[in-house]
Amino acid sequence: MLRLDNQFPFKSVILRTKVFFRKWQWKETLTFLFFVLLSAGFWYLQSLQQDFEMEIVLPVKYKNVPADMILSENNPEVVVFKVKDKGLALLNYSWLYTFAPLEVNLKSLRENRKQEIRVTEKTIESNISKQLIASTSLLGFEPQSFQVQYVELLNKELPVIADVSVSPDPGFQISGSITVTPARVHVYASSAILDTLSALKTESVELKKVNQTKEITLRLQKIAGVQIDEDKVKVLVPIEEFTEKRLTVPVLCKDLPESYTLHTFPASIDVLCNIPMSRFKELTESDFEIQIPFREFEANRVSGKVAVCLSKQPDWIAPPTLSPDTVEFILEQNTAP
């Protein structure tokens, strides 16, 4: 017969563990650990009163870079300097303090017509020193000075194309050309890059369910190695409510010889236009003309049919629908009296 203890081995282990910890002298152990931590803290504070050396990284920021130049990759991005002070002061630099970057202003390259910008040892030292605590000693820094390296670029004026996809609400359409302001911008790049550029595009955008004119600001697409005067442009998308208008336009043949008589069936064509509501009254029959040359009638004399197309229409409307798009005709030669 099995003993009850063997049926629950984990229970017996837990009981023995509880007994062990009840016998342990926790009060003495915690007291010992407290004094160990306290002594370690005193030792750490004492060590912070000693002098240490430390390296700090100072970022370099180039500002007001003229549009017709590009900076070389060889220009330093950071200045590394070494300081000496008490550990507590250095701890402040590591955890709490943020150094302002060394700013290199390139505006004078164009304003004062300078050919070069040199960042001197004195400039770097002054920038670092004014950010240090009075007790901190500056031991040195690298680079100690440097000259800003750049490449001058050629320029070219390019048109801007709006990369805009528009989906108007039902009954609404684009009522004119999408305009960009400014329409052209100056770009700066090497000769090899400029030769490949014919236009600049805006960032892609999709306008959905539009029922009124929209003006949006878009960024220009960035091109590697190219500087652009303007990084943003305004794009105007004219949207209006549209309606249909039906007009009747006669079929004409202005170069018909006097010795011929022409009859077309029908004599006029229905022109169905989709136009903005604001210009409904503006559009009349006189804006259209169906002019078929005499040679077309001669060439199709056997079939007695000729295709119809508009020879004149306003440029602000979409291609209209003609009904019918062919006419039958009878061409008769007049007999001499």
CSV table of C-alpha atoms in Angstrom, one decimal:
chain,number,residue,atom,x,y,z
A,1,MET,CA,0.0,0.0,0.0
A,2,LEU,CA,1.4,3.4,-1.0
A,3,ARG,CA,2.0,6.1,1.6
A,4,LEU,CA,0.1,9.4,1.3
A,5,ASP,CA,3.3,11.4,1.2
A,6,ASN,CA,4.4,9.7,-2.0
A,7,GLN,CA,1.1,10.7,-3.7
A,8,PHE,CA,1.8,14.4,-3.3
A,9,PRO,CA,5.6,14.9,-3.6
A,10,PHE,CA,5.4,18.6,-4.5
A,11,LYS,CA,3.3,19.4,-1.4
A,12,SER,CA,6.0,18.0,0.9
A,13,VAL,CA,8.7,20.1,-0.9
A,14,ILE,CA,6.6,23.2,-0.3
A,15,LEU,CA,6.2,22.4,3.4
A,16,ARG,CA,9.9,21.8,3.9
A,17,THR,CA,10.7,25.1,2.1
A,18,LYS,CA,8.4,27.0,4.4
A,19,VAL,CA,10.0,25.4,7.5
A,20,PHE,CA,13.5,26.4,6.2
A,21,PHE,CA,12.6,30.1,5.7
A,22,ARG,CA,10.9,30.2,9.1
A,23,LYS,CA,14.2,29.2,10.7
A,24,TRP,CA,16.3,31.7,8.7
A,25,GLN,CA,17.4,34.8,10.6
A,26,TRP,CA,15.9,37.4,8.2
A,27,LYS,CA,16.3,40.3,10.5
A,28,GLU,CA,20.1,39.9,10.7
A,29,THR,CA,20.4,39.3,7.0
A,30,LEU,CA,18.5,42.4,6.0
A,31,THR,CA,20.5,44.5,8.5
A,32,PHE,CA,23.7,43.2,6.9
A,33,LEU,CA,22.5,44.0,3.4
A,34,PHE,CA,21.5,47.5,4.4
A,35,PHE,CA,25.0,48.3,5.6
A,36,VAL,CA,26.6,46.8,2.5
A,37,LEU,CA,24.5,49.0,0.3
A,38,LEU,CA,25.1,52.1,2.5
A,39,SER,CA,28.8,51.6,2.4
A,40,ALA,CA,28.7,51.1,-1.4
A,41,GLY,CA,26.8,54.4,-1.7
A,42,PHE,CA,29.4,56.2,0.4
A,43,TRP,CA,32.1,54.8,-1.7
A,44,TYR,CA,30.4,55.9,-4.9
A,45,LEU,CA,29.8,59.4,-3.6
A,46,GLN,CA,33.5,59.6,-2.5
A,47,SER,CA,34.7,58.5,-5.9
A,48,LEU,CA,32.6,61.3,-7.6
A,49,GLN,CA,34.7,63.8,-5.7
A,50,GLN,CA,37.8,62.7,-7.6
A,51,ASP,CA,38.9,64.1,-11.0
A,52,PHE,CA,38.0,62.2,-14.2
A,53,GLU,CA,38.4,62.7,-17.9
A,54,MET,CA,35.5,62.3,-20.4
A,55,GLU,CA,34.9,62.6,-24.2
A,56,ILE,CA,31.8,64.5,-25.4
A,57,VAL,CA,30.4,64.7,-28.9
A,58,LEU,CA,29.3,68.1,-30.2
A,59,PRO,CA,27.2,68.1,-33.4
A,60,VAL,CA,28.0,70.5,-36.2
A,61,LYS,CA,25.0,72.2,-37.9
A,62,TYR,CA,25.4,73.9,-41.3
A,63,LYS,CA,22.7,76.6,-41.9
A,64,ASN,CA,21.8,79.1,-44.6
A,65,VAL,CA,23.3,76.9,-47.3
A,66,PRO,CA,23.0,78.8,-50.6
A,67,ALA,CA,20.7,77.1,-53.2
A,68,ASP,CA,23.4,77.0,-55.8
A,69,MET,CA,25.8,74.9,-53.9
A,70,ILE,CA,25.9,71.5,-52.3
A,71,LEU,CA,28.1,70.6,-49.3
A,72,SER,CA,30.7,67.9,-49.7
A,73,GLU,CA,30.4,64.7,-47.7
A,74,ASN,CA,33.9,65.3,-46.2
A,75,ASN,CA,32.7,68.1,-44.0
A,76,PRO,CA,32.7,67.1,-40.3
A,77,GLU,CA,29.4,66.3,-38.7
A,78,VAL,CA,30.7,66.3,-35.1
A,79,VAL,CA,33.5,67.7,-33.0
A,80,VAL,CA,34.8,65.4,-30.3
A,81,PHE,CA,36.3,67.2,-27.3
A,82,LYS,CA,37.8,65.9,-24.0
A,83,VAL,CA,37.1,67.5,-20.6
A,84,LYS,CA,38.3,67.1,-17.0
A,85,ASP,CA,36.3,67.6,-13.8
A,86,LYS,CA,34.9,66.0,-10.7
A,87,GLY,CA,32.9,62.9,-11.3
A,88,LEU,CA,29.7,64.6,-10.1
A,89,ALA,CA,30.1,67.3,-12.8
A,90,LEU,CA,30.8,64.8,-15.5
A,91,LEU,CA,27.7,62.8,-14.4
A,92,ASN,CA,25.7,65.9,-15.0
A,93,TYR,CA,27.0,66.2,-18.6
A,94,SER,CA,26.1,62.5,-19.2
A,95,TRP,CA,22.6,62.5,-17.8
A,96,LEU,CA,21.1,66.0,-17.7
A,97,TYR,CA,23.0,68.3,-20.0
A,98,THR,CA,22.4,68.7,-23.8
A,99,PHE,CA,25.1,70.6,-25.8
A,100,ALA,CA,23.9,73.1,-28.4
A,101,PRO,CA,25.4,72.3,-31.9
A,102,LEU,CA,28.3,74.2,-33.4
A,103,GLU,CA,26.5,76.3,-36.0
A,104,VAL,CA,28.3,77.2,-39.2
A,105,ASN,CA,26.5,80.0,-41.1
A,106,LEU,CA,27.2,79.9,-44.8
A,107,LYS,CA,25.2,83.0,-45.6
A,108,SER,CA,28.3,85.1,-46.0
A,109,LEU,CA,29.4,83.0,-49.0
A,110,ARG,CA,27.0,84.9,-51.1
A,111,GLU,CA,26.4,88.2,-49.2
A,112,ASN,CA,30.1,89.0,-48.8
A,113,ARG,CA,31.1,87.2,-52.0
A,114,LYS,CA,33.5,85.0,-50.0
A,115,GLN,CA,35.1,82.0,-51.7
A,116,GLU,CA,35.5,79.9,-48.6
A,117,ILE,CA,34.4,79.5,-45.0
A,118,ARG,CA,36.9,78.4,-42.4
A,119,VAL,CA,35.9,77.4,-38.9
A,120,THR,CA,38.9,78.3,-36.7
A,121,GLU,CA,40.2,76.7,-33.6
A,122,LYS,CA,39.2,79.8,-31.7
A,123,THR,CA,35.6,79.6,-32.9
A,124,ILE,CA,35.3,75.9,-31.9
A,125,GLU,CA,37.0,76.5,-28.5
A,126,SER,CA,34.7,79.5,-27.7
A,127,ASN,CA,31.6,77.5,-28.6
A,128,ILE,CA,32.5,74.6,-26.3
A,129,SER,CA,33.8,76.7,-23.4
A,130,LYS,CA,30.7,78.8,-23.1
A,131,GLN,CA,28.7,75.7,-22.6
A,132,LEU,CA,30.9,74.1,-19.9
A,133,ILE,CA,30.6,74.5,-16.1
A,134,ALA,CA,33.2,76.9,-14.6
A,135,SER,CA,35.0,74.1,-12.9
A,136,THR,CA,35.4,72.0,-16.1
A,137,SER,CA,38.7,72.1,-17.9
A,138,LEU,CA,38.8,71.7,-21.7
A,139,LEU,CA,41.7,69.4,-22.6
A,140,GLY,CA,41.4,69.4,-26.4
A,141,PHE,CA,39.1,68.7,-29.4
A,142,GLU,CA,39.2,67.2,-32.9
A,143,PRO,CA,39.1,68.5,-35.5
A,144,GLN,CA,40.9,71.6,-34.3
A,145,SER,CA,39.7,73.6,-37.3
A,146,PHE,CA,38.3,72.9,-40.7
A,147,GLN,CA,37.3,74.5,-44.0
A,148,VAL,CA,33.8,74.0,-45.4
A,149,GLN,CA,34.0,72.1,-48.7
A,150,TYR,CA,31.3,72.6,-51.3
A,151,VAL,CA,30.5,72.3,-55.0
A,152,GLU,CA,28.9,75.2,-56.9
A,153,LEU,CA,25.9,74.1,-59.0
A,154,LEU,CA,24.5,75.2,-62.4
A,155,ASN,CA,20.9,76.3,-62.5
A,156,LYS,CA,17.9,75.8,-64.8
A,157,GLU,CA,14.2,76.9,-64.7
A,158,LEU,CA,11.8,74.0,-65.0
A,159,PRO,CA,8.0,73.7,-65.1
A,160,VAL,CA,6.1,72.1,-62.3
A,161,ILE,CA,3.6,69.3,-63.0
A,162,ALA,CA,0.8,68.6,-60.4
A,163,ASP,CA,0.6,64.9,-59.8
A,164,VAL,CA,-3.0,65.1,-58.7
A,165,SER,CA,-5.8,62.5,-59.3
A,166,VAL,CA,-9.3,63.9,-58.9
A,167,SER,CA,-12.5,62.0,-58.5
A,168,PRO,CA,-15.4,64.5,-58.3
A,169,ASP,CA,-18.8,63.8,-56.9
A,170,PRO,CA,-21.5,62.7,-59.4
A,171,GLY,CA,-22.7,65.7,-61.4
A,172,PHE,CA,-19.4,67.5,-60.8
A,173,GLN,CA,-16.3,67.8,-63.1
A,174,ILE,CA,-13.0,69.6,-63.4
A,175,SER,CA,-14.0,72.9,-65.1
A,176,GLY,CA,-10.6,74.0,-66.4
A,177,SER,CA,-6.9,73.5,-66.2
A,178,ILE,CA,-5.3,72.5,-62.9
A,179,THR,CA,-2.9,75.4,-62.2
A,180,VAL,CA,0.3,75.4,-60.1
A,181,THR,CA,1.8,78.5,-58.4
A,182,PRO,CA,4.6,79.1,-59.0
A,183,ALA,CA,4.4,77.4,-62.4
A,184,ARG,CA,8.1,77.3,-62.8
A,185,VAL,CA,11.0,77.0,-60.3
A,186,HIS,CA,14.8,77.2,-60.4
A,187,VAL,CA,16.7,74.1,-59.7
A,188,TYR,CA,20.4,73.7,-59.0
A,189,ALA,CA,22.5,70.7,-59.9
A,190,SER,CA,25.5,69.4,-61.8
A,191,SER,CA,25.5,69.6,-65.6
A,192,ALA,CA,25.0,65.9,-65.9
A,193,ILE,CA,21.9,65.9,-63.7
A,194,LEU,CA,20.3,69.0,-65.2
A,195,ASP,CA,20.5,67.5,-68.7
A,196,THR,CA,18.2,64.7,-67.6
A,197,LEU,CA,15.5,67.0,-66.1
A,198,SER,CA,12.6,68.5,-68.2
A,199,ALA,CA,10.1,69.1,-65.4
A,200,LEU,CA,9.5,68.7,-61.7
A,201,LYS,CA,6.5,66.8,-60.1
A,202,THR,CA,4.7,67.4,-56.9
A,203,GLU,CA,4.1,64.7,-54.4
A,204,SER,CA,1.2,62.4,-55.5
A,205,VAL,CA,-2.2,63.1,-54.0
A,206,GLU,CA,-5.7,61.7,-54.7
A,207,LEU,CA,-8.8,63.9,-54.2
A,208,LYS,CA,-12.0,61.9,-53.8
A,209,LYS,CA,-15.7,63.0,-53.8
A,210,VAL,CA,-14.8,66.6,-54.6
A,211,ASN,CA,-17.7,69.0,-55.1
A,212,GLN,CA,-16.0,72.4,-55.0
A,213,THR,CA,-12.8,74.1,-56.2
A,214,LYS,CA,-9.9,72.9,-54.1
A,215,GLU,CA,-6.6,74.7,-53.4
A,216,ILE,CA,-3.9,72.6,-51.8
A,217,THR,CA,-0.3,73.0,-50.9
A,218,LEU,CA,2.0,70.2,-52.1
A,219,ARG,CA,5.7,69.5,-51.7
A,220,LEU,CA,7.9,68.9,-54.7
A,221,GLN,CA,9.3,65.5,-55.2
A,222,LYS,CA,12.9,65.4,-54.0
A,223,ILE,CA,15.7,64.4,-56.5
A,224,ALA,CA,19.1,63.3,-55.3
A,225,GLY,CA,21.8,65.9,-55.9
A,226,VAL,CA,19.3,68.7,-56.8
A,227,GLN,CA,18.6,71.9,-54.9
A,228,ILE,CA,15.2,73.6,-55.5
A,229,ASP,CA,14.3,77.2,-54.8
A,230,GLU,CA,10.8,76.3,-53.7
A,231,ASP,CA,10.0,73.1,-51.8
A,232,LYS,CA,6.2,73.7,-51.9
A,233,VAL,CA,3.7,74.9,-54.5
A,234,LYS,CA,0.0,75.7,-54.4
A,235,VAL,CA,-2.2,73.7,-56.7
A,236,LEU,CA,-5.7,74.9,-57.7
A,237,VAL,CA,-8.2,72.3,-58.9
A,238,PRO,CA,-11.3,74.0,-60.4
A,239,ILE,CA,-14.4,71.9,-59.7
A,240,GLU,CA,-18.0,72.8,-60.8
A,241,GLU,CA,-21.4,71.3,-61.2
A,242,PHE,CA,-22.0,70.2,-64.8
A,243,THR,CA,-25.1,69.9,-66.9
A,244,GLU,CA,-26.1,68.9,-70.4
A,245,LYS,CA,-26.9,71.4,-73.2
A,246,ARG,CA,-28.3,70.4,-76.6
A,247,LEU,CA,-27.7,72.7,-79.6
A,248,THR,CA,-28.6,72.3,-83.3
A,249,VAL,CA,-25.8,73.1,-85.8
A,250,PRO,CA,-26.3,73.1,-89.6
A,251,VAL,CA,-24.1,71.1,-91.9
A,252,LEU,CA,-22.2,73.4,-94.3
A,253,CYS,CA,-20.0,73.0,-97.3
A,254,LYS,CA,-18.5,76.4,-98.0
A,255,ASP,CA,-16.4,75.4,-101.0
A,256,LEU,CA,-19.3,73.9,-103.0
A,257,PRO,CA,-18.9,74.9,-106.6
A,258,GLU,CA,-21.7,76.9,-108.2
A,259,SER,CA,-22.3,74.2,-110.7
A,260,TYR,CA,-23.4,71.7,-107.9
A,261,THR,CA,-26.4,71.5,-105.6
A,262,LEU,CA,-26.0,69.7,-102.3
A,263,HIS,CA,-28.8,68.2,-100.1
A,264,THR,CA,-27.9,66.6,-96.7
A,265,PHE,CA,-30.2,64.4,-94.6
A,266,PRO,CA,-30.5,65.7,-92.0
A,267,ALA,CA,-29.6,69.3,-92.7
A,268,SER,CA,-28.5,69.9,-89.2
A,269,ILE,CA,-26.8,67.9,-86.3
A,270,ASP,CA,-27.6,67.8,-82.6
A,271,VAL,CA,-24.6,68.7,-80.5
A,272,LEU,CA,-24.8,67.5,-76.9
A,273,CYS,CA,-22.4,69.2,-74.6
A,274,ASN,CA,-21.5,68.6,-70.9
A,275,ILE,CA,-20.7,72.1,-69.5
A,276,PRO,CA,-20.3,73.9,-66.2
A,277,MET,CA,-23.6,75.4,-64.8
A,278,SER,CA,-21.9,78.8,-64.6
A,279,ARG,CA,-21.4,78.9,-68.4
A,280,PHE,CA,-24.7,77.4,-69.5
A,281,LYS,CA,-26.0,80.7,-71.0
A,282,GLU,CA,-22.6,81.5,-72.5
A,283,LEU,CA,-22.6,78.6,-74.9
A,284,THR,CA,-24.6,79.1,-78.2
A,285,GLU,CA,-24.9,77.6,-81.7
A,286,SER,CA,-22.5,80.2,-83.0
A,287,ASP,CA,-19.7,78.6,-81.0
A,288,PHE,CA,-19.9,75.5,-83.2
A,289,GLU,CA,-19.5,74.8,-86.9
A,290,ILE,CA,-19.8,71.7,-89.0
A,291,GLN,CA,-17.8,72.3,-92.2
A,292,ILE,CA,-17.4,69.4,-94.6
A,293,PRO,CA,-15.1,70.0,-97.5
A,294,PHE,CA,-16.5,69.4,-101.0
A,295,ARG,CA,-13.9,66.7,-101.7
A,296,GLU,CA,-15.4,64.6,-99.0
A,297,PHE,CA,-18.8,64.6,-100.8
A,298,GLU,CA,-17.1,63.8,-104.0
A,299,ALA,CA,-15.1,60.9,-102.5
A,300,ASN,CA,-18.3,59.4,-101.0
A,301,ARG,CA,-20.7,60.1,-103.9
A,302,VAL,CA,-21.3,56.4,-104.5
A,303,SER,CA,-22.2,55.5,-100.9
A,304,GLY,CA,-24.1,58.8,-100.4
A,305,LYS,CA,-22.9,59.0,-96.8
A,306,VAL,CA,-20.2,61.1,-95.1
A,307,ALA,CA,-18.9,61.3,-91.6
A,308,VAL,CA,-19.6,64.4,-89.5
A,309,CYS,CA,-17.2,66.2,-87.3
A,310,LEU,CA,-16.9,69.6,-85.7
A,311,SER,CA,-14.6,72.1,-87.4
A,312,LYS,CA,-15.1,74.7,-84.7
A,313,GLN,CA,-15.8,74.4,-81.0
A,314,PRO,CA,-14.8,76.2,-77.7
A,315,ASP,CA,-11.6,75.0,-76.2
A,316,TRP,CA,-13.1,75.0,-72.7
A,317,ILE,CA,-15.6,72.2,-73.2
A,318,ALA,CA,-15.0,68.5,-73.4
A,319,PRO,CA,-15.5,66.8,-76.8
A,320,PRO,CA,-19.3,66.9,-77.4
A,321,THR,CA,-21.5,64.1,-78.7
A,322,LEU,CA,-22.9,64.4,-82.3
A,323,SER,CA,-26.2,62.9,-83.2
A,324,PRO,CA,-26.2,61.6,-85.8
A,325,ASP,CA,-22.4,61.3,-86.6
A,326,THR,CA,-23.0,60.7,-90.3
A,327,VAL,CA,-25.3,62.2,-92.9
A,328,GLU,CA,-26.7,61.1,-96.2
A,329,PHE,CA,-26.5,63.4,-99.1
A,330,ILE,CA,-27.4,64.0,-102.7
A,331,LEU,CA,-24.9,65.8,-104.9
A,332,GLU,CA,-26.4,67.1,-108.2
A,333,GLN,CA,-24.6,68.8,-111.0
A,334,ASN,CA,-26.6,71.7,-112.3
A,335,THR,CA,-27.5,71.7,-116.0
A,336,ALA,CA,-26.6,74.7,-118.2
A,337,PRO,CA,-29.6,77.0,-118.9
